[in-house]
Coordinates of C-alpha atoms and ligand atoms in Angstrom, one line a residue:
M1 CA 15.0 50.2 -86.4
L2 CA 17.4 50.6 -83.5
V3 CA 20.7 52.3 -83.3
K4 CA 22.2 48.9 -82.6
H5 CA 21.0 47.7 -86.1
I6 CA 22.6 50.7 -87.8
L7 CA 25.9 50.0 -86.1
E8 CA 25.8 46.3 -87.1
E9 CA 25.4 47.5 -90.7
K10 CA 27.9 50.4 -90.8
G11 CA 30.5 49.2 -88.2
R12 CA 31.6 50.6 -84.9
E13 CA 34.7 52.5 -85.7
V14 CA 34.8 56.0 -84.3
V15 CA 37.4 58.5 -85.6
S16 CA 38.6 60.6 -82.7
V17 CA 41.3 63.3 -82.1
S18 CA 43.0 64.7 -79.0
G19 CA 41.8 68.0 -77.7
T20 CA 45.4 69.1 -78.0
A21 CA 45.4 68.6 -81.8
T22 CA 45.1 71.7 -84.0
L23 CA 42.1 72.6 -86.1
A24 CA 44.4 72.1 -89.2
E25 CA 45.1 68.6 -88.1
A26 CA 41.4 67.9 -87.4
A27 CA 40.5 69.3 -90.8
R28 CA 43.0 66.9 -92.4
V29 CA 41.4 63.9 -90.5
L30 CA 37.9 64.9 -91.7
A31 CA 39.0 65.2 -95.3
L32 CA 41.0 62.0 -95.4
R33 CA 38.3 59.9 -93.7
H34 CA 35.4 61.6 -95.6
I35 CA 33.5 62.4 -92.4
G36 CA 31.9 65.5 -91.0
A37 CA 32.8 65.3 -87.3
V38 CA 35.3 63.8 -84.9
V39 CA 34.8 62.8 -81.3
V40 CA 37.4 64.5 -79.1
H41 CA 39.3 62.7 -76.3
E42 CA 41.1 64.3 -73.4
G43 CA 43.1 62.2 -71.0
K44 CA 40.9 59.3 -69.8
D45 CA 37.8 61.0 -71.1
A46 CA 36.8 59.2 -74.4
V47 CA 34.1 61.8 -75.2
A48 CA 35.4 65.1 -73.9
G49 CA 33.7 66.9 -76.9
I50 CA 32.8 66.8 -80.5
L51 CA 34.2 68.9 -83.4
S52 CA 32.4 69.1 -86.7
E53 CA 33.3 70.8 -90.0
R54 CA 30.8 73.6 -88.9
D55 CA 33.0 74.4 -85.8
I56 CA 36.1 74.7 -88.1
V57 CA 34.2 77.0 -90.6
T58 CA 32.9 79.1 -87.6
A59 CA 36.5 79.4 -86.2
I60 CA 37.9 80.5 -89.6
A61 CA 35.1 83.0 -90.1
A62 CA 36.0 84.6 -86.7
R63 CA 39.8 84.4 -86.8
S64 CA 40.7 83.8 -90.4
V65 CA 43.6 81.3 -91.1
Q66 CA 45.1 81.9 -87.6
A67 CA 42.3 79.7 -86.3
L68 CA 43.9 76.7 -88.0
A69 CA 46.7 76.8 -85.3
D70 CA 44.1 76.8 -82.4
T71 CA 43.5 73.7 -80.4
V72 CA 40.5 71.5 -81.1
A73 CA 39.6 71.9 -77.4
A74 CA 39.2 75.6 -77.9
H75 CA 36.5 75.1 -80.5
M76 CA 34.7 71.8 -79.8
T77 CA 31.3 71.4 -78.3
R78 CA 31.7 70.1 -74.8
R79 CA 28.1 69.2 -73.9
V80 CA 27.8 66.2 -76.2
I81 CA 24.4 64.6 -76.7
T82 CA 24.9 60.9 -76.9
C83 CA 22.6 57.9 -77.5
R84 CA 22.3 54.2 -76.5
E85 CA 22.2 51.2 -78.8
R86 CA 18.6 50.5 -77.8
D87 CA 17.4 54.0 -78.9
S88 CA 15.3 54.0 -82.1
A89 CA 16.6 55.6 -85.3
E90 CA 13.4 57.7 -85.4
D91 CA 14.1 59.2 -82.0
I92 CA 17.7 60.0 -82.9
M93 CA 16.5 61.7 -86.1
E94 CA 14.1 63.8 -84.1
V95 CA 16.8 64.9 -81.7
M96 CA 19.2 65.7 -84.6
T97 CA 16.5 67.8 -86.3
R98 CA 15.4 69.6 -83.2
K99 CA 18.9 70.4 -81.9
R100 CA 20.3 71.0 -85.4
F101 CA 23.3 68.7 -85.5
R102 CA 24.1 65.7 -87.7
H103 CA 26.2 63.4 -85.5
V104 CA 25.5 61.5 -82.3
P105 CA 28.1 59.3 -80.5
V106 CA 26.8 56.0 -79.1
V107 CA 27.8 55.3 -75.5
E108 CA 27.2 52.1 -73.5
G109 CA 28.2 51.8 -69.9
G110 CA 30.5 54.8 -70.2
E111 CA 32.2 53.3 -73.3
L112 CA 32.2 54.9 -76.8
V113 CA 30.8 52.1 -79.0
G114 CA 30.0 53.9 -82.3
I115 CA 28.7 57.1 -83.9
I116 CA 25.6 57.7 -86.0
S117 CA 25.2 60.4 -88.6
I118 CA 22.1 61.9 -90.1
G119 CA 23.2 60.2 -93.4
D120 CA 23.2 56.8 -91.7
V121 CA 19.7 57.3 -90.3
V122 CA 18.3 58.6 -93.6
K123 CA 19.9 55.6 -95.5
T124 CA 18.3 53.2 -93.0
R125 CA 14.9 54.9 -93.3
I126 CA 15.0 54.8 -97.2
A127 CA 15.9 51.0 -97.1
E128 CA 13.0 50.4 -94.7
T129 CA 10.6 52.3 -96.8
I130 CA 11.6 50.4 -100.0
K131 CA 11.2 47.1 -98.1
E132 CA 7.8 48.0 -96.9
A133 CA 6.7 49.1 -100.4
E134 CA 8.0 45.8 -101.8
S135 CA 6.1 43.7 -99.2
L136 CA 2.9 45.7 -99.9
R137 CA 3.3 45.1 -103.7
T138 CA 3.8 41.4 -103.1
Y139 CA 0.8 41.2 -100.8
L140 CA -1.4 43.1 -103.3
A141 CA -0.2 40.9 -106.3
A142 CA -1.0 37.8 -104.3
G143 CA -4.5 39.0 -103.5
Ligands
AMP1 P1 27.0 69.0 -87.2 O1 25.7 69.3 -87.7 O2 27.1 67.6 -86.6 O3 28.1 69.3 -88.2 O4 27.3 69.9 -85.9 C1 26.8 71.3 -85.7 C2 27.2 71.8 -84.4 O5 26.7 70.9 -83.3 C3 28.7 71.9 -84.1 O6 28.9 73.0 -83.3 C4 29.0 70.6 -83.4 O7 30.1 70.7 -82.5 C5 27.7 70.4 -82.6 N1 27.4 69.0 -82.4 C6 27.5 68.0 -83.3 N2 27.1 66.8 -82.9 C7 26.8 67.0 -81.6 C8 26.3 66.2 -80.5 N3 26.0 64.9 -80.6 N4 26.1 66.8 -79.3 C9 26.3 68.1 -79.1 N5 26.7 69.0 -80.1 C10 27.0 68.4 -81.3

């Protein structure tokens, strides 16, 4: 299964916030949209960084409630690992496991075209496994 197939299934919407937004605003976006991370845009740069719920928790642990008034830019991860539509879901899962993050934006020709979460990849793998088991059962029943 390729990243492209996951996007065709889940859609290509990417929720993003400006680097000038506050952590409180970003937290509201995460809660309202039921997501764990937002892509951060700055000026013309569509993927200037990524901010996940973990970054917000880390900031609050360090600076208490005052952190909520900090900018997203101050706490986001700037070196974002991205993937392409032709990458395999297995490879992305391996990268997420090794690097210990759960979100990977999909970029094609410099354009942000989607985002894949570990939940999307696991859901796809389970669906594939069920399909394989069904095919095997049908094959054995026919034999
Ligand atoms: P997550 O597991 O996605 O909640 O993120 C854990 C940490 O990794 C946070 O500090 C994120 O900012 C960072 N992070 C999440 N996704 C990526 C990514 N694709 N590239 C680089 N860092 C990331």
